[in-house]
PDB file of C-alpha atoms in Angstrom:
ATOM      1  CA  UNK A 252     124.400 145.274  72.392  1.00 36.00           C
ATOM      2  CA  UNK A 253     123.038 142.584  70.454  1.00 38.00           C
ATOM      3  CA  UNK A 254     119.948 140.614  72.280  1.00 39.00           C
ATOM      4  CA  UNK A 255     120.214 136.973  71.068  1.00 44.00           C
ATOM      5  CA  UNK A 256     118.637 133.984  71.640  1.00 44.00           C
ATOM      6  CA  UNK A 257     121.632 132.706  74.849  1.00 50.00           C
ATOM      7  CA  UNK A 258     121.748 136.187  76.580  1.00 54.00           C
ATOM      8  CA  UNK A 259     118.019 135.674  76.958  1.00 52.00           C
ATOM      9  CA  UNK A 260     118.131 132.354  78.322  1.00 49.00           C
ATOM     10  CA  UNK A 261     121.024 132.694  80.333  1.00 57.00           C
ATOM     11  CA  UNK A 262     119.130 136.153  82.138  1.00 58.00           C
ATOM     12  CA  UNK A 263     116.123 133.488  82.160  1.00 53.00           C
ATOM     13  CA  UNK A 264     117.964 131.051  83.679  1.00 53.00           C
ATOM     14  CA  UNK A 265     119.651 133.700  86.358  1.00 60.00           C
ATOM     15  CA  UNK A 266     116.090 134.559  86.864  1.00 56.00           C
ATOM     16  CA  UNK A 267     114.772 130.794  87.944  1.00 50.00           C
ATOM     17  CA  UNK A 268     117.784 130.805  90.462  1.00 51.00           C
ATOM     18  CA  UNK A 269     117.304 134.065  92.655  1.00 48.00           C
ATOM     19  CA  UNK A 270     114.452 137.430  92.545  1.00 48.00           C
ATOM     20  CA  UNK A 271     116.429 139.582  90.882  1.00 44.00           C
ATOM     21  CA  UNK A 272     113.218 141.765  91.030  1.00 44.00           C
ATOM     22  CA  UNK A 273     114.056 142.348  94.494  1.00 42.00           C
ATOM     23  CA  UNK A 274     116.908 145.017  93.499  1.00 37.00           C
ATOM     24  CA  UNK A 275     115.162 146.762  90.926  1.00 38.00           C
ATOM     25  CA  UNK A 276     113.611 148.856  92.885  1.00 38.00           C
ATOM     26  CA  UNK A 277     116.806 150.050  94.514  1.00 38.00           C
ATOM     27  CA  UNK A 278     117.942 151.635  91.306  1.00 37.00           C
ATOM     28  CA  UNK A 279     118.210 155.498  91.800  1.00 36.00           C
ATOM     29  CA  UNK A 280     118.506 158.152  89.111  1.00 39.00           C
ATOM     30  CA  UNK A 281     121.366 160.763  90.802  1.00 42.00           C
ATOM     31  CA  UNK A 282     120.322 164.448  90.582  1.00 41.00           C
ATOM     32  CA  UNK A 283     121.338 167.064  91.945  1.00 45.00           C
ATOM     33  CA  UNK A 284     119.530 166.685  95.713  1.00 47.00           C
ATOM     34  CA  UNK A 285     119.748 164.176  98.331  1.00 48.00           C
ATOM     35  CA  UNK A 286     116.077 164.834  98.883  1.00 48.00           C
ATOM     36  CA  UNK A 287     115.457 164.863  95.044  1.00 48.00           C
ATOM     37  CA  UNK A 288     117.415 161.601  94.630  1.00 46.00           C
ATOM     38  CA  UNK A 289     114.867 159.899  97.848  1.00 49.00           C
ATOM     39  CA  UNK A 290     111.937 161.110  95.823  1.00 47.00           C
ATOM     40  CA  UNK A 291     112.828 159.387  92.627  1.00 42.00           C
ATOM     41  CA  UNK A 292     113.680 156.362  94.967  1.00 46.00           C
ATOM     42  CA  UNK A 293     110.640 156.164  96.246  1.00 48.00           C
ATOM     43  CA  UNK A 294     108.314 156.795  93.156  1.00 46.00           C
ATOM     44  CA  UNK A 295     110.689 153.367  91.658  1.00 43.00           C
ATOM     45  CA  UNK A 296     109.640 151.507  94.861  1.00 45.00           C
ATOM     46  CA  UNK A 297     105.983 152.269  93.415  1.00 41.00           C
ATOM     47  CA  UNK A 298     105.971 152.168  90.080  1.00 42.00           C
ATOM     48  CA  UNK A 299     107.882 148.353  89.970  1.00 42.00           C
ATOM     49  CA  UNK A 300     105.948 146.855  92.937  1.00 45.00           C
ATOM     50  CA  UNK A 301     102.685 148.122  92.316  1.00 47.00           C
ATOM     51  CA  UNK A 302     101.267 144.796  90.703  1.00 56.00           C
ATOM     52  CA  UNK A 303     104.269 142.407  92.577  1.00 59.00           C
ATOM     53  CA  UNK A 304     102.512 140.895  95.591  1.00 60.00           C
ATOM     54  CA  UNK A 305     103.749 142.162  98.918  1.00 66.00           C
ATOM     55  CA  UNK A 306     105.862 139.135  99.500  1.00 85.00           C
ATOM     56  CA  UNK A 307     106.291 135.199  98.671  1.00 92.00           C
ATOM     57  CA  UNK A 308     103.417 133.432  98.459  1.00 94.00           C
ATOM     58  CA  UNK A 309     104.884 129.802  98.947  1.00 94.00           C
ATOM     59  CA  UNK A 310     107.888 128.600  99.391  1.00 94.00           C
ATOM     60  CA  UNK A 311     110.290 129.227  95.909  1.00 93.00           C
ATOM     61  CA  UNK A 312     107.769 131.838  94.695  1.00 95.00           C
ATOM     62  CA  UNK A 313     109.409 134.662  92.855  1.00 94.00           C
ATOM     63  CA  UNK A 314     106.560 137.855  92.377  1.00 93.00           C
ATOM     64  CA  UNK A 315     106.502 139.344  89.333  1.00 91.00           C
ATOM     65  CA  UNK A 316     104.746 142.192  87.833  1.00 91.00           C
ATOM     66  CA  UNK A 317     102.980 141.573  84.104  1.00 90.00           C
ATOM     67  CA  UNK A 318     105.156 143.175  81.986  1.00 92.00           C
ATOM     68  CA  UNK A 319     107.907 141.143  83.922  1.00 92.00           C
ATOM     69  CA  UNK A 320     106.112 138.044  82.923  1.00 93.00           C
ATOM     70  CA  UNK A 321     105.936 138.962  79.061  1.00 94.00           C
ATOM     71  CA  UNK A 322     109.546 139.235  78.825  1.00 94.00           C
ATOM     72  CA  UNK A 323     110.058 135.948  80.641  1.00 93.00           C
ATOM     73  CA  UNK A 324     107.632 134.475  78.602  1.00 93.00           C
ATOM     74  CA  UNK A 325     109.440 135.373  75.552  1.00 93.00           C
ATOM     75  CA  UNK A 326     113.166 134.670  76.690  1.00 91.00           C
ATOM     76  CA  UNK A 327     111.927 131.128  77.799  1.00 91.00           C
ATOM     77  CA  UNK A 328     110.148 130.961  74.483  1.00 88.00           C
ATOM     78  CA  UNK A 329     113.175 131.567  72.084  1.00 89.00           C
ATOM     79  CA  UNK A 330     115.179 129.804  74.222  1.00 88.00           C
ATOM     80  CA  UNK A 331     112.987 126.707  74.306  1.00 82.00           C
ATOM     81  CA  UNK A 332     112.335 126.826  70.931  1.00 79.00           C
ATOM     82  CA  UNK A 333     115.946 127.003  70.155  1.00 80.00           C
ATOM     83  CA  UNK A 334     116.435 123.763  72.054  1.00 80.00           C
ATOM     84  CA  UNK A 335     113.637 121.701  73.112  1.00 73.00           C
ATOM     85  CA  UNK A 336     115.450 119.680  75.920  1.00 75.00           C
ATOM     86  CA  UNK A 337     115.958 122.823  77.851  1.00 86.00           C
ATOM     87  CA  UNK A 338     113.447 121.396  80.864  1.00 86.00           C
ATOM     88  CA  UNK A 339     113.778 124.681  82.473  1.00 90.00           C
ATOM     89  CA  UNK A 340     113.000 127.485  79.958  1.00 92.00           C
ATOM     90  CA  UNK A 341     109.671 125.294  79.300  1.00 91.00           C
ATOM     91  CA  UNK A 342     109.069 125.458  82.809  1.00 92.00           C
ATOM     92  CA  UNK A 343     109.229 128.887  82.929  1.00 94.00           C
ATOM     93  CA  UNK A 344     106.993 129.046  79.893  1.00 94.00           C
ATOM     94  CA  UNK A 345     104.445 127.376  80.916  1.00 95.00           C
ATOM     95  CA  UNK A 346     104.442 129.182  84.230  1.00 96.00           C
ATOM     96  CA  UNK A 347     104.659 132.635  82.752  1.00 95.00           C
ATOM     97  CA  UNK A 348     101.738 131.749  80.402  1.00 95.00           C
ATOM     98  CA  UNK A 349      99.339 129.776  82.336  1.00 96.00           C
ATOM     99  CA  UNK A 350      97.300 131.708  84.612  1.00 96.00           C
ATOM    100  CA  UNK A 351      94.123 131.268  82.899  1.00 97.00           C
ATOM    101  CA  UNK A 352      94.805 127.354  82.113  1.00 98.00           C
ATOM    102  CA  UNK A 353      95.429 126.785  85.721  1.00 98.00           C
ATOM    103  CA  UNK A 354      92.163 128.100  86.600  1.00 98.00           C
ATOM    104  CA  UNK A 355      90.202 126.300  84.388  1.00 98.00           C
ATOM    105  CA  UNK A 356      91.865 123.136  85.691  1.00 98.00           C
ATOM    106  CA  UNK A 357      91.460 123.962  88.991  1.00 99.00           C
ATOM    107  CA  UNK A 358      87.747 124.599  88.140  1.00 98.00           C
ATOM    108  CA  UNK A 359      87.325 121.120  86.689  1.00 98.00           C
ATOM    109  CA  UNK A 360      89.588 119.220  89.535  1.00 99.00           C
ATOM    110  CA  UNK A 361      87.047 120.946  91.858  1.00 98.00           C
ATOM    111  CA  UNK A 362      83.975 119.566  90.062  1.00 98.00           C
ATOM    112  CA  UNK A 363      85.236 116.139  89.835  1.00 98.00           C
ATOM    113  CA  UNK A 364      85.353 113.714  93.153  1.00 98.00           C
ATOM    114  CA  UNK A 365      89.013 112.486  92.043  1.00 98.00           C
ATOM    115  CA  UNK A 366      90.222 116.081  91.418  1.00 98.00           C
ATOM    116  CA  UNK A 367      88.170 117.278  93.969  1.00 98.00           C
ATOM    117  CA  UNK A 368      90.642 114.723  96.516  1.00 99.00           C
ATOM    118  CA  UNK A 369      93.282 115.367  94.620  1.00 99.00           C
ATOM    119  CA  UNK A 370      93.091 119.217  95.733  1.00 99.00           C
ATOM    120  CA  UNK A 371      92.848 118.254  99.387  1.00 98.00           C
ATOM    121  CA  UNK A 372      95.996 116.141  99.396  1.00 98.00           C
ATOM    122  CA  UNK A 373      98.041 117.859  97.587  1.00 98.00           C
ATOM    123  CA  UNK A 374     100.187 114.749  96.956  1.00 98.00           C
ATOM    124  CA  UNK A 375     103.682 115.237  95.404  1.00 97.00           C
ATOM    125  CA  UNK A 376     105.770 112.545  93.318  1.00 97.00           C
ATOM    126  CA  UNK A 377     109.103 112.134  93.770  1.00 95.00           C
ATOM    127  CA  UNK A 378     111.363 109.701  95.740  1.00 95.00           C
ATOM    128  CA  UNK A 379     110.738 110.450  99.308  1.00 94.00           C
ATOM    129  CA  UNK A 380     107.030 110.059  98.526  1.00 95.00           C
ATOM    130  CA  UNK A 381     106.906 106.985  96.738  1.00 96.00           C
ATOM    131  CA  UNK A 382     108.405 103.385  97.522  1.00 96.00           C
ATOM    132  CA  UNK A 383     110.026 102.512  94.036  1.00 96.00           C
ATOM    133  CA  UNK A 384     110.973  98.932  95.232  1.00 97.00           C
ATOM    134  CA  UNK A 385     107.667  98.380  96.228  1.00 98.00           C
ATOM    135  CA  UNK A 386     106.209  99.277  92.387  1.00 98.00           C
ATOM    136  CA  UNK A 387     109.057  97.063  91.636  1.00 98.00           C
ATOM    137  CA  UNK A 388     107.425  94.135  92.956  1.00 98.00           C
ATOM    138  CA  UNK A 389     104.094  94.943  91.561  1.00 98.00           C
ATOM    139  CA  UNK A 390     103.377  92.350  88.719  1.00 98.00           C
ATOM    140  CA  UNK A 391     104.328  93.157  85.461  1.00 97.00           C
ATOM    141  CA  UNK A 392     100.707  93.951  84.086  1.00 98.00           C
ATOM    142  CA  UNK A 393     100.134  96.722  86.711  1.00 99.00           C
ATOM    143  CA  UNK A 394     100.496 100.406  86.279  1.00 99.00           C
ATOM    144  CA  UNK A 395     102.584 100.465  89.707  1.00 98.00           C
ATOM    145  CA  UNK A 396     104.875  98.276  87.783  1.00 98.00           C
ATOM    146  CA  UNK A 397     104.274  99.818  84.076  1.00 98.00           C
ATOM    147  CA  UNK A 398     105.903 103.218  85.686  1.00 98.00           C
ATOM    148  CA  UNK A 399     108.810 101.652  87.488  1.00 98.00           C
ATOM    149  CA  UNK A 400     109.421 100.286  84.535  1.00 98.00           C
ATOM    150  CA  UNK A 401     109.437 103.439  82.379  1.00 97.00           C
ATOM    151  CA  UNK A 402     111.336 105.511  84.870  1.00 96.00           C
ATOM    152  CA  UNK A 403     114.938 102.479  85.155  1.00 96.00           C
ATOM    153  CA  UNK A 404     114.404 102.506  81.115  1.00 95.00           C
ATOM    154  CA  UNK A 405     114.791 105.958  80.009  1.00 93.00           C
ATOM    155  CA  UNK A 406     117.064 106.386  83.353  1.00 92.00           C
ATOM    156  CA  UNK A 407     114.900 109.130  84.566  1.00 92.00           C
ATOM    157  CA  UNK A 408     114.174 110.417  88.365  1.00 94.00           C
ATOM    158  CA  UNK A 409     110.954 112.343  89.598  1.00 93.00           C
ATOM    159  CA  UNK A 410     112.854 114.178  91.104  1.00 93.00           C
ATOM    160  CA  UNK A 411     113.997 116.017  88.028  1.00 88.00           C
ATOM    161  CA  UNK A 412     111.045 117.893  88.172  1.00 90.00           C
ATOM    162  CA  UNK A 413     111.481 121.604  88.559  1.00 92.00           C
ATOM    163  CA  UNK A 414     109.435 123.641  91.735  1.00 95.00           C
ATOM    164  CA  UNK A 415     106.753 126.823  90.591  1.00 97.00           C
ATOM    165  CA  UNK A 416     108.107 129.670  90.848  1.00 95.00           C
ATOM    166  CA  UNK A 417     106.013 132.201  88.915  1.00 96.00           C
ATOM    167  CA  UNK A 418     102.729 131.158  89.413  1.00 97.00           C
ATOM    168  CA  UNK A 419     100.999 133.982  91.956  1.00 96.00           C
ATOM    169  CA  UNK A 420      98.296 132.048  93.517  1.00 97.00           C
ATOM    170  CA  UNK A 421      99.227 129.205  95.801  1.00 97.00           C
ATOM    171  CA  UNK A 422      96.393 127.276  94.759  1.00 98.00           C
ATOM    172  CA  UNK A 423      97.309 127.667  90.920  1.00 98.00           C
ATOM    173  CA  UNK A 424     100.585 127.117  91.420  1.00 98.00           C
ATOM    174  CA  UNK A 425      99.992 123.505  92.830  1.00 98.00           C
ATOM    175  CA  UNK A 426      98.299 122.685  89.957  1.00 99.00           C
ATOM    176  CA  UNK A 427     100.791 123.564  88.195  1.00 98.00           C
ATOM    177  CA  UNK A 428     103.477 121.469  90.164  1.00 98.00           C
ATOM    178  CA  UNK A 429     100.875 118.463  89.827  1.00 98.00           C
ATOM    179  CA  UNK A 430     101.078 118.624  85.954  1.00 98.00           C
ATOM    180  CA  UNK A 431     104.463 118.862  85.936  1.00 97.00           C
ATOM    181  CA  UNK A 432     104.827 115.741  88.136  1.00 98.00           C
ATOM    182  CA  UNK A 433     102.636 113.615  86.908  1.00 98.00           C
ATOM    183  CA  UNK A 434     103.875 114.301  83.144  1.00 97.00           C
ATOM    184  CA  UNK A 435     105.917 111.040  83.289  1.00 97.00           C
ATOM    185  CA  UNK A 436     102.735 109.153  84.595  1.00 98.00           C
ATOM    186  CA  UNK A 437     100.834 110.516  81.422  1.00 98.00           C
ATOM    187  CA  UNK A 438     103.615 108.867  79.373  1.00 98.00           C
ATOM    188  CA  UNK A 439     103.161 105.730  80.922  1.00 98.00           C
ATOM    189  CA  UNK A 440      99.532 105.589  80.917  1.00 98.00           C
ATOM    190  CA  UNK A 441      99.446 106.222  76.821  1.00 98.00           C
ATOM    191  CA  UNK A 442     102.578 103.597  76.928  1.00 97.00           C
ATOM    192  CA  UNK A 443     104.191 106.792  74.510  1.00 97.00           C
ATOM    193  CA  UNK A 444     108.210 106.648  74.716  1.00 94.00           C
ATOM    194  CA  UNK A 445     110.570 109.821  75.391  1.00 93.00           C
ATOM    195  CA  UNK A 446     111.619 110.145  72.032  1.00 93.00           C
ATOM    196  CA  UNK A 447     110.654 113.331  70.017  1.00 93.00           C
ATOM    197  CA  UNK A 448     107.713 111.672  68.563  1.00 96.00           C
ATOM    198  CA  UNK A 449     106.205 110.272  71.803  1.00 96.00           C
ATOM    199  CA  UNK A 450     106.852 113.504  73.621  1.00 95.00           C
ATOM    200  CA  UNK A 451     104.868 115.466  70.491  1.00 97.00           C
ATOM    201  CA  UNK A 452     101.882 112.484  71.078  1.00 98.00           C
ATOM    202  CA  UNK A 453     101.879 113.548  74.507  1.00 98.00           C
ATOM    203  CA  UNK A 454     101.806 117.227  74.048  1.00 97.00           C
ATOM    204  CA  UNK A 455      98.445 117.448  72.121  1.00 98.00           C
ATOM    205  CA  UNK A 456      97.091 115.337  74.364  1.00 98.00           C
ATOM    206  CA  UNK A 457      97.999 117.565  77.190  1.00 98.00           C
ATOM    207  CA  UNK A 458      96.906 120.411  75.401  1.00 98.00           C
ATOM    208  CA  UNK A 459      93.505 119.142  74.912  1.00 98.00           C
ATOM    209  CA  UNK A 460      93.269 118.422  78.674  1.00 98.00           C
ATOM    210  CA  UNK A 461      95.362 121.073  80.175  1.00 98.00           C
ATOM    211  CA  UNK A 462      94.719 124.173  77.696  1.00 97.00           C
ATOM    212  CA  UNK A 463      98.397 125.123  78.069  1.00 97.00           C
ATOM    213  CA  UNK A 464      99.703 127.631  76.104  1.00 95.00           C
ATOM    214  CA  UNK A 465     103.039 125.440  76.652  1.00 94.00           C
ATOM    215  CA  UNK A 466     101.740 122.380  75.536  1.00 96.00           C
ATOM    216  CA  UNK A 467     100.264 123.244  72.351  1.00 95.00           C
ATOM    217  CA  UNK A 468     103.221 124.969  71.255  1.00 92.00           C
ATOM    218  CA  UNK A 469     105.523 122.226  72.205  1.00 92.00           C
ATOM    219  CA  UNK A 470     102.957 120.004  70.524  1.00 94.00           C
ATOM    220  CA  UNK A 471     103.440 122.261  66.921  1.00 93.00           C
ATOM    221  CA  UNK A 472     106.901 123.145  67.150  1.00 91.00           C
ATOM    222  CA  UNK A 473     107.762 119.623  68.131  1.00 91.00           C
ATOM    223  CA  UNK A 474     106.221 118.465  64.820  1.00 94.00           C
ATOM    224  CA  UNK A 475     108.255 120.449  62.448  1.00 92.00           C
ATOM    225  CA  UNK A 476     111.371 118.713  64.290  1.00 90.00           C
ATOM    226  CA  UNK A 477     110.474 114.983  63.364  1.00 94.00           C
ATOM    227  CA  UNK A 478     112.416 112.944  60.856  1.00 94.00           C
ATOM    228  CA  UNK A 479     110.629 111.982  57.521  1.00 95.00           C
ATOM    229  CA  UNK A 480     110.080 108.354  58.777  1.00 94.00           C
ATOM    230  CA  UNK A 481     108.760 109.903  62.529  1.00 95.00           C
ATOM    231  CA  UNK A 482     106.675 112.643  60.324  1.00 95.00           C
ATOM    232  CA  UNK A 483     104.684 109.869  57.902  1.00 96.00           C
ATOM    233  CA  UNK A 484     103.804 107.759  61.485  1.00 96.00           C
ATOM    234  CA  UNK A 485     103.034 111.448  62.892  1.00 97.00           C
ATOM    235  CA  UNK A 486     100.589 112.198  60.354  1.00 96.00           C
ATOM    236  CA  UNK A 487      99.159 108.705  60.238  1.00 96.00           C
ATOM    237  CA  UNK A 488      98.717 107.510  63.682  1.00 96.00           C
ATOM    238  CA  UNK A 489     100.308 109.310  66.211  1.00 98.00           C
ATOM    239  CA  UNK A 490      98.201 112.574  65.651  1.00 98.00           C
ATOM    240  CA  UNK A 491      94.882 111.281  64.740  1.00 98.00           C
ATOM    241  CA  UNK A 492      95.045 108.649  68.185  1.00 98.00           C
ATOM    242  CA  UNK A 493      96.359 111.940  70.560  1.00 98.00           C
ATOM    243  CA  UNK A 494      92.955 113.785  69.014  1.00 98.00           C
ATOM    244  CA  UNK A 495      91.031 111.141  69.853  1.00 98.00           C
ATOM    245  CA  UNK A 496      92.216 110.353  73.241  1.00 98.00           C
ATOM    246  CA  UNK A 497      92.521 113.987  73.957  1.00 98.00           C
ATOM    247  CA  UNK A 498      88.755 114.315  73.270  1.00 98.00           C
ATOM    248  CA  UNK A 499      87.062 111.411  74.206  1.00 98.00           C
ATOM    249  CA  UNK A 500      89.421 110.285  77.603  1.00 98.00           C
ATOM    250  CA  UNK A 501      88.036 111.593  81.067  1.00 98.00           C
ATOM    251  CA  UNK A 502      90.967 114.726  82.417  1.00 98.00           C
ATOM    252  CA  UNK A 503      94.308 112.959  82.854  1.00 98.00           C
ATOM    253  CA  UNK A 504      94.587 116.182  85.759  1.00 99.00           C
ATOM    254  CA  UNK A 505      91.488 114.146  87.828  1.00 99.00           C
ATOM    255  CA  UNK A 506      93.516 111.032  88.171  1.00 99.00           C
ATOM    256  CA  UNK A 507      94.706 110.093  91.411  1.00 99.00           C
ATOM    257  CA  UNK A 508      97.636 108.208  90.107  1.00 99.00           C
ATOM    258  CA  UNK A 509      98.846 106.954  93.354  1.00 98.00           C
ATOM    259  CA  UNK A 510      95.470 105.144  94.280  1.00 98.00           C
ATOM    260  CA  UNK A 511      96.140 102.981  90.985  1.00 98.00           C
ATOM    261  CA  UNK A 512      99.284 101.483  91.214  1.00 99.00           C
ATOM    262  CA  UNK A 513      97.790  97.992  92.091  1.00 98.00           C
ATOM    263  CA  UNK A 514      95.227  97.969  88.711  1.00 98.00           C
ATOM    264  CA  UNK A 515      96.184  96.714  85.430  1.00 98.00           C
ATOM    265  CA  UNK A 516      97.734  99.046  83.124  1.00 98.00           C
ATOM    266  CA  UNK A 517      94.866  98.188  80.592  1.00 97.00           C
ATOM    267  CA  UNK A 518      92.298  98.209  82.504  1.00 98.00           C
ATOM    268  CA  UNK A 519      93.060 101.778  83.866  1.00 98.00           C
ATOM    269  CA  UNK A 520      93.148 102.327  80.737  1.00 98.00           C
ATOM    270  CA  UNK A 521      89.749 101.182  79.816  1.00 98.00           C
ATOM    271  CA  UNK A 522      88.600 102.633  82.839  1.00 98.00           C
ATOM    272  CA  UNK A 523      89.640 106.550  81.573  1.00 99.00           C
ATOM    273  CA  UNK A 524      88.379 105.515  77.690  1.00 98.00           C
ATOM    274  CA  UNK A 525      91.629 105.651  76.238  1.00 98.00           C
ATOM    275  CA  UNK A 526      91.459 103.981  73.123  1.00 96.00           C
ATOM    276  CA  UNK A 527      95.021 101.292  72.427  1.00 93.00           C
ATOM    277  CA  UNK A 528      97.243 102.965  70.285  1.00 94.00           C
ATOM    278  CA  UNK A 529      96.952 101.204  67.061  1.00 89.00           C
ATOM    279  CA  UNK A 530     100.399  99.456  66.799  1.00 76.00           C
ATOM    280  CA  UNK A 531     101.362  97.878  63.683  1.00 57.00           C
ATOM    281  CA  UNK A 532     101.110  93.738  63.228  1.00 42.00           C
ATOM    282  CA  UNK A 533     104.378  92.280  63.662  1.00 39.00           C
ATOM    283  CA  UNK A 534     104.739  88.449  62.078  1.00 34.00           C
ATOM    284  CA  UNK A 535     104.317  87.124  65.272  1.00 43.00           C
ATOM    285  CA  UNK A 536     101.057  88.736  65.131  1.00 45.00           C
ATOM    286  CA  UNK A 537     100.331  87.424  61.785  1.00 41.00           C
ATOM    287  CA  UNK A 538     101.836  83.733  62.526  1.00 43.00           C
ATOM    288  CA  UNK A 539      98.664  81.791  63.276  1.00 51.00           C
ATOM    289  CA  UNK A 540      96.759  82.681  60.231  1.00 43.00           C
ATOM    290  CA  UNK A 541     100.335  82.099  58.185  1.00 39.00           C
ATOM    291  CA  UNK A 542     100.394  78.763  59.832  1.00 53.00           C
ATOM    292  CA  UNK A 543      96.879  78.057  59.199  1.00 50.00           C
ATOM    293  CA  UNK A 544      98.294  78.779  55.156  1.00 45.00           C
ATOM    294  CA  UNK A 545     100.710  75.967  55.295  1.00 50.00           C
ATOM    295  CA  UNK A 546     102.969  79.107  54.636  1.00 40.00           C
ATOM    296  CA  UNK A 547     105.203  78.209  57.963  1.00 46.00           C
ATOM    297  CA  UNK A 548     105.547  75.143  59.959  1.00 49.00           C
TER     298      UNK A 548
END
C-alpha cells in the first residue's frame, strides 16, 4: 500500500483524537495453544508499554513510547510541510519534538522572577479567562487594547488553541500549552500580521527564544513559500529585525502578559528591548520637510 503524505496525516490526526496506543497491546499472534497464544499476549503487553508511562499524566495526555513519537513526528512533519495552515499537525510537531526545548525553558522561567510566577499560576488564555470587553475599553495605545484589537481583525479566538497531548511531564507540558497560548500575544507585541511573512518574522524569533525544533523549521520552510515581493522585504528587513530582537529582547516565555494589559504597547516594548520594526516612510511621513521645500502647500 502506498504511504503518502494524507494517509499519514489523517492516522496523525486519528491519533490527536483518541490513544489508539491503548489497543496495541491487545494484538495477539494465533498459534497453535491457548496457553501459547497468552504468552505472546503478554510478552506484547511488555514489549509496547515498557517506556509508555503507567497511565495519563494530565488531563488529554496520550503516553507514548519513543519510537511512537518518531513516527508522529514525521507524519505531522510531511503533513505540515505539505500545508502550513494545518494548526494541528504543527501541534503535534512541536510536541513530539520538544522535550529538550521545554526543559530548557522551564529552566530559564525558573530562574527569572516573571517566569518564576508565571510557573506558579499556571495562567491559561482563552475566553473564560479573560474579559475581552474590558481590553476593549482599554485606550487605544495599550497592549490590553493592541491585542483586542488584533484578535476582531484577523477574526481569530484563543480558544483555537489546541490542548498537549504528547508531552510526558506535566510540568513540560504546561510550558508547552503556555507557548502555544501566548503565540498570538507574541504577534501583537512585535505588531507582526498573520500573513505568511509575519508568521515567518515570528517564527525565528520564537526559535531564538524557545529553541523549538518546530519553530525553526516553520521559520525555514516558511521562507521558501514567500512571494518575490514578500521574499526582497524578507531578506531586507523582516529577517535581519527577528535576529536582532531574537537576540537582544529579554525571553518572550518570562512575560506575564496578563499583568500588562494596562501599559503602553511601546513602552512594553521598550521595557523587553525590542527594537521598532523599521517601517518604511510613507509621504505623510515625509510631508513636513516637503512642505518646508515649497514642494506642497
Amino acid at each position: 500500500m502506498e504511504f503518502s503524505v494524507p494517509i499519514l496525516s489523517r492516522w496523525v490526526s486519528r491519533l490527536t483524537k483518541r490513544n489508539i496506543f491503548a489497543s496495541v497491546s491487545r494484538s495477539t499472534v494465533h498459534t497453535g495453544s491457548a496457553s501459547s497464544k497468552e504468552e505472546i499476549e503478554n510478552e506484547s503487553d511488555v514489549r509496547v508499554h515498557e517506556d509508555i508511562p503507567k497511565a495519563p499524566l494530565y488531563p488529554g495526555h496520550i503516553p507514548t513510547t519513543l519510537a511512537q513519537k518518531v513516527l508522529i513526528s514525521v507524519g505531522s512533519a510531511l503533513a505540515a510541510i505539505t500545508d502550513p495552515f494545518r494548526d494541528d499537525m504543527v501541534a503535534v510537531f512541536g510536541e513530539t519534538t520538544g522535550t529538550l526545548a521545554f526543559r530548557e525553558l522551564h529552566k530559564i522561567m525558573s530562574n527569572d522572577p516573571e517566569g518564576r510566577q508565571i510557573l506558579r499560576d499556571r495562567p491559561r488564555i482563552h475566553t473564560s479567562t479573560l474579559d475581552l470587553d474590558y481590553l476593549r475599553q482599554l485606550p487605544e495605545e495599550t497592549f490590553g487594547h493592541a491585542y483586542y484589537r488584533f484578535l476582531a481583525d484577523n477574526n481569530v479566538t484563543p480558544d483555537s488553541r489546541l490542548a498537549v497531548q504528547f508531552v510526558d511531564d506535566p510540568e513540560l507540558a504546561y510550558v508547552a500549552q503556555r507557548y502555544r497560548e501566548v503565540h498570538d500575544l507574541i504577534h501583537t507585541l512585535l505588531e507582526m500580521p498573520t500573513h505568511m511573512l509575519g508568521e515567518v518574522t515570528v517564527k525565528w524569533v520564537e526559535a531564538i527564544h524557545t529553541k523549538m525544533p518546530m519553530c525553526s523549521t516553520g521559520a525555514l520552510f516558511g521562507a521558501v513559500r514567500l512571494r518575490p515581493k514578500q521574499r526582497r522585504d524578507y531578506v531586507s528587513s523582516h529577517l535581519p529585525w527577528a535576529l536582532r530582537v531574537g537576540y537582544n529582547a529579554k525571553n518572550l516565555m518570562c512575560v506575564y502578559y496578563e499583568k500588562h494589559w494596562e501599559m503602553p504597547l511601546l513602552e512594553l516594548q521598550h521595557s523587553l528591548n525590542i527594537e521598532p520594526f523599521p517601517r518604511k516612510q510613507s509621504m505623510q511621513d515625509h510631508m513636513p520637510s516637503l512642505q518646508k521645500s515649497g514642494l506642497v502647500a
